[in-house]
mmCIF file of N, CA and C in Angstrom:
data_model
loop_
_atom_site.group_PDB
_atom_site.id
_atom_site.type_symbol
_atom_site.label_atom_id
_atom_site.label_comp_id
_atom_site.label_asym_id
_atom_site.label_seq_id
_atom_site.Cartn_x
_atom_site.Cartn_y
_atom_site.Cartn_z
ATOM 1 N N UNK A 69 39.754 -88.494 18.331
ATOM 2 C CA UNK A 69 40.897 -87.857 18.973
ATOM 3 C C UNK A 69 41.437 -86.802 18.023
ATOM 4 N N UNK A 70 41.384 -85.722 18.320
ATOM 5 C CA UNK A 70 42.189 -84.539 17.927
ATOM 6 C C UNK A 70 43.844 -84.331 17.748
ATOM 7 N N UNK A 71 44.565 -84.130 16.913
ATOM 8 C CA UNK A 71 45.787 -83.668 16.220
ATOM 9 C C UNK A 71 46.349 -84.405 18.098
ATOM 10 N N UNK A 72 47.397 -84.753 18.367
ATOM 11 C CA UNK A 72 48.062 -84.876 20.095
ATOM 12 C C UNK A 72 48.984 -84.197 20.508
ATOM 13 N N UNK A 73 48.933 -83.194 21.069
ATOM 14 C CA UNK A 73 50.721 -82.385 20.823
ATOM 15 C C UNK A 73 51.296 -82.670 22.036
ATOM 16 N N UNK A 74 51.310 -83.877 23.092
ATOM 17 C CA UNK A 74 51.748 -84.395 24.053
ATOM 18 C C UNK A 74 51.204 -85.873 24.684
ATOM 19 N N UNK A 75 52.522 -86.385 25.523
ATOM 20 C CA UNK A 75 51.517 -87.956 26.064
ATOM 21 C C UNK A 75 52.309 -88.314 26.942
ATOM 22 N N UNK A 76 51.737 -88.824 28.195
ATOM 23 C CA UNK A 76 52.749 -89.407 28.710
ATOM 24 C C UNK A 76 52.031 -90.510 29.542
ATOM 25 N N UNK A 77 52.645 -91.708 29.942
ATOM 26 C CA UNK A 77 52.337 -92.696 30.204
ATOM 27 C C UNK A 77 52.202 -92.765 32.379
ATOM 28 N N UNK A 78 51.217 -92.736 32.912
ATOM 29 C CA UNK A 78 51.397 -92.713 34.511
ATOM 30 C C UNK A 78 52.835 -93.458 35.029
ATOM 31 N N UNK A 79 53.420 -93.180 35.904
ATOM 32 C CA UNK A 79 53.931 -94.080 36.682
ATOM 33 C C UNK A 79 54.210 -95.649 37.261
ATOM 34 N N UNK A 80 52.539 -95.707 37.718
ATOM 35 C CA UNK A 80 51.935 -96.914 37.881
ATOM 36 C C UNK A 80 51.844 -97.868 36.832
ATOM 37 N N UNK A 81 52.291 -97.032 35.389
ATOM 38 C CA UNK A 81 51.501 -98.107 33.669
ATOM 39 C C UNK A 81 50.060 -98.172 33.736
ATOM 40 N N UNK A 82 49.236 -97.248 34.356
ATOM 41 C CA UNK A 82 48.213 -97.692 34.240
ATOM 42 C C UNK A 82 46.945 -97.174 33.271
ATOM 43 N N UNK A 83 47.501 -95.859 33.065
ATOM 44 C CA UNK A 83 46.845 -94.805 32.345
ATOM 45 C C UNK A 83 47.831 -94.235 31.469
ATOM 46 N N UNK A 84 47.232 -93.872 30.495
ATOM 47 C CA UNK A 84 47.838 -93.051 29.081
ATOM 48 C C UNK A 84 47.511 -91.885 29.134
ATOM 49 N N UNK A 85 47.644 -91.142 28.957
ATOM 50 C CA UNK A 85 47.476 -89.451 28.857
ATOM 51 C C UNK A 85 47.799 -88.850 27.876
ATOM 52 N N UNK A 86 46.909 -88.285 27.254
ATOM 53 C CA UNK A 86 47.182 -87.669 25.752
ATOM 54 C C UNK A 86 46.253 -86.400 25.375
ATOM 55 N N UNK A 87 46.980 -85.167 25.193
ATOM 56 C CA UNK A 87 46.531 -83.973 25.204
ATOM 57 C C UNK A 87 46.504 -83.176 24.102
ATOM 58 N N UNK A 88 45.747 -82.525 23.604
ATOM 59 C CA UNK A 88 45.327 -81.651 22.340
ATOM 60 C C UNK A 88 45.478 -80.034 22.601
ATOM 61 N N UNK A 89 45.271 -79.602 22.025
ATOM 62 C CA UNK A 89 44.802 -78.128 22.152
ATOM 63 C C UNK A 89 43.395 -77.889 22.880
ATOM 64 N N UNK A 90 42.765 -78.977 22.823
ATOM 65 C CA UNK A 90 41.421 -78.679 22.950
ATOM 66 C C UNK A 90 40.564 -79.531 23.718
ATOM 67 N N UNK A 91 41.488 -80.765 24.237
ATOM 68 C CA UNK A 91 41.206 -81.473 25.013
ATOM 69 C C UNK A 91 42.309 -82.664 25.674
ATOM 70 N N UNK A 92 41.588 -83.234 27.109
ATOM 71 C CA UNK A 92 42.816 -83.990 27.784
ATOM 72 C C UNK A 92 42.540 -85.371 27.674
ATOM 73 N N UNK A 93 42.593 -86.458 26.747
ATOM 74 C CA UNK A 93 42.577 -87.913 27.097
ATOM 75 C C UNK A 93 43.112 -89.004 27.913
ATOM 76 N N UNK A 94 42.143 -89.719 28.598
ATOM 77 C CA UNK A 94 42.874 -90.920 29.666
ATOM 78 C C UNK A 94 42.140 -91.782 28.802
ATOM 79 N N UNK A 95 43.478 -92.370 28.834
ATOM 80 C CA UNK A 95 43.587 -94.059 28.581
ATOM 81 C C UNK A 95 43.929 -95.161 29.314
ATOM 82 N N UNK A 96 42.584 -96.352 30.161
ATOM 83 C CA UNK A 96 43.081 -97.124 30.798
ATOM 84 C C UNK A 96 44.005 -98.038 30.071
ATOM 85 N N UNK A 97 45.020 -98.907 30.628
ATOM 86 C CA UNK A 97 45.607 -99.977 30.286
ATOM 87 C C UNK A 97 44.683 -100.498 29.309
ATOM 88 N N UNK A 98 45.134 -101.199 28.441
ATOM 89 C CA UNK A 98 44.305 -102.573 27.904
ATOM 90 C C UNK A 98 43.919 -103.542 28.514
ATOM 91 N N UNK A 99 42.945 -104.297 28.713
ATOM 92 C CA UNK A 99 43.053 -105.284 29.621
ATOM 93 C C UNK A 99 43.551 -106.390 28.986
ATOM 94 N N UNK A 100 43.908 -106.823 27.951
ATOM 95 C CA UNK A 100 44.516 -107.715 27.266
ATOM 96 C C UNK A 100 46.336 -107.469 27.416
ATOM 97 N N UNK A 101 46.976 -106.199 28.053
ATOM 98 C CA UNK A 101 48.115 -106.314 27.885
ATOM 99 C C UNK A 101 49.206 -105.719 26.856
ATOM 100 N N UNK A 102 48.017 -105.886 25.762
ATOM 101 C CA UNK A 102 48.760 -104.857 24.515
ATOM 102 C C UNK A 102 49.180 -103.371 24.592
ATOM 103 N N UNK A 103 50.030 -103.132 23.943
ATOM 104 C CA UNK A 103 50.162 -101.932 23.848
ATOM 105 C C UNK A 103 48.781 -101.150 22.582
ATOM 106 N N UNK A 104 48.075 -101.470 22.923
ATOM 107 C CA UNK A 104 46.821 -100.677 21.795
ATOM 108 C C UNK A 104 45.925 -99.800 22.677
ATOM 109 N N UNK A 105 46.811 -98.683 23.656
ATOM 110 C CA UNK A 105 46.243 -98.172 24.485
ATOM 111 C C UNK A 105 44.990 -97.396 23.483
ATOM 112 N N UNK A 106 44.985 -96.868 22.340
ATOM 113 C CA UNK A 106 43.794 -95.681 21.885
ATOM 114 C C UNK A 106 42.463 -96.836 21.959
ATOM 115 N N UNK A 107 43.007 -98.168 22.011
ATOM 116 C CA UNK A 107 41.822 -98.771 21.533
ATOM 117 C C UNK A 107 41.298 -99.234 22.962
ATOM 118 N N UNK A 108 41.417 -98.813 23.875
ATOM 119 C CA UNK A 108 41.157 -99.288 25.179
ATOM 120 C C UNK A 108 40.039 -98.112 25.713
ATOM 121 N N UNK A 109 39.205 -98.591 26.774
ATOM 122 C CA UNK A 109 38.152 -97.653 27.463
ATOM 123 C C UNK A 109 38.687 -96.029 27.737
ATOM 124 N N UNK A 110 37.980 -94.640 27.164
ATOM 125 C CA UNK A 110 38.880 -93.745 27.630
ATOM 126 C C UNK A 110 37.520 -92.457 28.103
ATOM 127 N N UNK A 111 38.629 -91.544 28.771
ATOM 128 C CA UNK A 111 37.560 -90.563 29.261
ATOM 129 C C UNK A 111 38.295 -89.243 28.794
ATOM 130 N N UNK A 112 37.040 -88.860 28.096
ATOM 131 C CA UNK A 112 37.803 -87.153 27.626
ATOM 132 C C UNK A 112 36.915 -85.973 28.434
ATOM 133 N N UNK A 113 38.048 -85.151 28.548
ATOM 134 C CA UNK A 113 37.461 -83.891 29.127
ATOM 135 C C UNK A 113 37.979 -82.666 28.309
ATOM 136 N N UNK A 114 36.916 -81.873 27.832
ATOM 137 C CA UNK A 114 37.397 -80.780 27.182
ATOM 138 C C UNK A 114 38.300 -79.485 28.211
ATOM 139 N N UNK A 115 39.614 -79.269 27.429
ATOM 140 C CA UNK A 115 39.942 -77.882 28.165
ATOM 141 C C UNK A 115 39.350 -76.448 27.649
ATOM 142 N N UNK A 116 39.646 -75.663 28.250
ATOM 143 C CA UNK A 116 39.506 -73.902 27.822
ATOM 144 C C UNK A 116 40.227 -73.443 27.202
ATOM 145 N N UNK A 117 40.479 -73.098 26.179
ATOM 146 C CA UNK A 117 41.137 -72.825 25.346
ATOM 147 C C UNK A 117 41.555 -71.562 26.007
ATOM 148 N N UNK A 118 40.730 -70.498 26.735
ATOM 149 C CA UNK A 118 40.667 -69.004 27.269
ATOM 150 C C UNK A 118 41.481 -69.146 28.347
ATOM 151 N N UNK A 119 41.651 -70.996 29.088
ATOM 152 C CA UNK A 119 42.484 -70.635 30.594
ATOM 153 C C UNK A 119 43.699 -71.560 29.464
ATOM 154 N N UNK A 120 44.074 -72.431 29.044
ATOM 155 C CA UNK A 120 44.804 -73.031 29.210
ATOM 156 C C UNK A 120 45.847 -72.262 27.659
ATOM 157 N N UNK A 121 45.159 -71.880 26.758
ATOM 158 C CA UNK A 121 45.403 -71.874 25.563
ATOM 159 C C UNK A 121 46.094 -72.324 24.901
ATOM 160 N N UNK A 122 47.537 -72.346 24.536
ATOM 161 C CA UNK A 122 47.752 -73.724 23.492
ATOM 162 C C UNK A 122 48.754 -74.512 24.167
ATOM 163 N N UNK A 123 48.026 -75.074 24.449
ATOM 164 C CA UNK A 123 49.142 -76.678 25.234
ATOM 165 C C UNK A 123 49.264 -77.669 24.780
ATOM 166 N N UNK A 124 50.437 -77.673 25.022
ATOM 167 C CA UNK A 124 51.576 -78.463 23.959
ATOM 168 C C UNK A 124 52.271 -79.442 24.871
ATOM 169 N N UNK A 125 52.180 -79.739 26.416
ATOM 170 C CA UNK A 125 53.234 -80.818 26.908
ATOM 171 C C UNK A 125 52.226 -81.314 28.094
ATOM 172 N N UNK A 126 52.519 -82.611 28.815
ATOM 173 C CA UNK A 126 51.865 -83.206 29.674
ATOM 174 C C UNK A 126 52.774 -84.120 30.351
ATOM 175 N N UNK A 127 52.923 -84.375 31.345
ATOM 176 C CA UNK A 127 53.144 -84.879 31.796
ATOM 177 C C UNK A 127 52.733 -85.934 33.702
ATOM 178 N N UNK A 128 53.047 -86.640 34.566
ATOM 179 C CA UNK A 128 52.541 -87.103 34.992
ATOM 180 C C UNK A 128 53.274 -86.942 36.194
ATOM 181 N N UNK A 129 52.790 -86.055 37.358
ATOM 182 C CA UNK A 129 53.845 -86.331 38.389
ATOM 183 C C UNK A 129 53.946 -86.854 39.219
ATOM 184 N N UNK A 130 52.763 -87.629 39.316
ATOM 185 C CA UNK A 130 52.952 -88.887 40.505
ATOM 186 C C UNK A 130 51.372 -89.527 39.265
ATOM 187 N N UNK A 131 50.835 -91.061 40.528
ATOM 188 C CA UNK A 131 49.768 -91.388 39.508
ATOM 189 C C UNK A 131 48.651 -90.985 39.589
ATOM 190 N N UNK A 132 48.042 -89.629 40.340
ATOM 191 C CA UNK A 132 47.085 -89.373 40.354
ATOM 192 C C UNK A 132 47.376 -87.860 39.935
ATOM 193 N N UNK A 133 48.415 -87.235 39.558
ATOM 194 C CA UNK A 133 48.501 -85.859 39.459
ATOM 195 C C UNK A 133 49.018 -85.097 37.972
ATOM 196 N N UNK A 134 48.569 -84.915 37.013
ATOM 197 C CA UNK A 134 49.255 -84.134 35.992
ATOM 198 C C UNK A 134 49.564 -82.978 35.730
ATOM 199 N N UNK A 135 50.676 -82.844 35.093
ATOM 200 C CA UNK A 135 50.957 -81.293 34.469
ATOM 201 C C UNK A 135 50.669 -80.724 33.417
ATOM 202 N N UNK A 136 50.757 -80.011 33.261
ATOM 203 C CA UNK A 136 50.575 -79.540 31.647
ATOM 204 C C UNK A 136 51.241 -78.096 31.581
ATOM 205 N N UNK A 137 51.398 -77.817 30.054
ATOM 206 C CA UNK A 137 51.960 -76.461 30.410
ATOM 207 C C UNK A 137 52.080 -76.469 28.770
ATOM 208 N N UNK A 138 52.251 -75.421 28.720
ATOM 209 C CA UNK A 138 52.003 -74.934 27.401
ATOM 210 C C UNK A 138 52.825 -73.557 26.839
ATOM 211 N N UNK A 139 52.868 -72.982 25.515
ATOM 212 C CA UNK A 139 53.550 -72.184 24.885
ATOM 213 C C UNK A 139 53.620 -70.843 25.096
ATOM 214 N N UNK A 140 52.893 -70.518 25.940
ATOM 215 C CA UNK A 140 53.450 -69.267 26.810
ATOM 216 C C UNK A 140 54.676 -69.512 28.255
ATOM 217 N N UNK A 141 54.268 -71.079 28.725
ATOM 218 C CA UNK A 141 55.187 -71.378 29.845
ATOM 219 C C UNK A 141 54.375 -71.251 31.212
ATOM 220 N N UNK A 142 53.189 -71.283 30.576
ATOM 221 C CA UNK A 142 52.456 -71.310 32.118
ATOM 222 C C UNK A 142 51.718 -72.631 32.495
ATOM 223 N N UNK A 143 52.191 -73.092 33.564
ATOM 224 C CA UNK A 143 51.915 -74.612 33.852
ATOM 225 C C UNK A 143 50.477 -74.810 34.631
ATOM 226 N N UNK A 144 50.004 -76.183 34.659
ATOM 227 C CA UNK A 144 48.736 -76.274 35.384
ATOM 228 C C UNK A 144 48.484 -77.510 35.945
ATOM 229 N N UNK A 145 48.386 -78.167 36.847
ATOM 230 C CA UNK A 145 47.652 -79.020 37.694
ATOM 231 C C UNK A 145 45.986 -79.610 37.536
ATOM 232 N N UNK A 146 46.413 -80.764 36.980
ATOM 233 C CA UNK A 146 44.891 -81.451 37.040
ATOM 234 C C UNK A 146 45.170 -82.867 37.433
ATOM 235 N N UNK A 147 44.058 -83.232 39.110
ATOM 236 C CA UNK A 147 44.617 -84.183 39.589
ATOM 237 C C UNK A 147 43.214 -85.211 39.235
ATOM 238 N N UNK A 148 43.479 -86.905 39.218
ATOM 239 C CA UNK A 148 42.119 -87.283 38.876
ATOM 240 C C UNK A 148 41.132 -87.205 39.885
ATOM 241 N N UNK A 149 41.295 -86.530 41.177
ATOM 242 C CA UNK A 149 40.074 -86.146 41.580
ATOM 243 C C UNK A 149 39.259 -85.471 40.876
ATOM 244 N N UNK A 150 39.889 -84.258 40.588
ATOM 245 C CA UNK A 150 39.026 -83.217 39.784
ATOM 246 C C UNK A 150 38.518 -83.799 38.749
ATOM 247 N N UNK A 151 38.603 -84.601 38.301
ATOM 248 C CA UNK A 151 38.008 -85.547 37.011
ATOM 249 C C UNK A 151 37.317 -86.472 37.318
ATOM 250 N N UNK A 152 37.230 -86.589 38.399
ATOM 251 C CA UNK A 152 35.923 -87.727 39.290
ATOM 252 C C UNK A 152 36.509 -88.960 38.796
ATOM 253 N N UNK A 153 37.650 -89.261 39.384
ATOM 254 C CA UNK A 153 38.091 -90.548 39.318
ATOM 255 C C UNK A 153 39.155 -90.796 40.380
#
């Protein structure tokens, strides 16, 4: 996992979300309950540095839909369809 300059936890508790400059991490729950979400099953997807460039916040706006937005102020939509989930 890369430097995190944002995170936010789904709605549901079910997923963790944690974002880099350079990429977007999901984190399922633990199945044990703990809070040791990094150490739990996860799926990374690299962003574009050219579309997104430096993003810095994330958030979750319902449980299948995130935001992001970053240091110019331009926001973006990635829902887990688009992530094949």
């Amino acid at each position: 996992l890369t430097a995190a300059t944002g995170a936010d936890l789904s709605p549901d508790g079910q997923r963790l979300a944690v974002i880099s400059y350079s990429d977007l991490w999901l984190f399922s729950r633990p199945a044990d309950g703990s809070d040791h979400w990094l150490s739990s099953p996860s799926i990374r997807t690299a962003l574009d540095r050219n579309v997104v460039k430096q993003v810095e916040a994330i958030a979750w706006q319902d449980d299948r839909t995130l935001l992001l937005g970053n240091e110019q102020r331009d926001l973006f939509t990635i829902t887990l369809d688009e992530l094949g989930l």
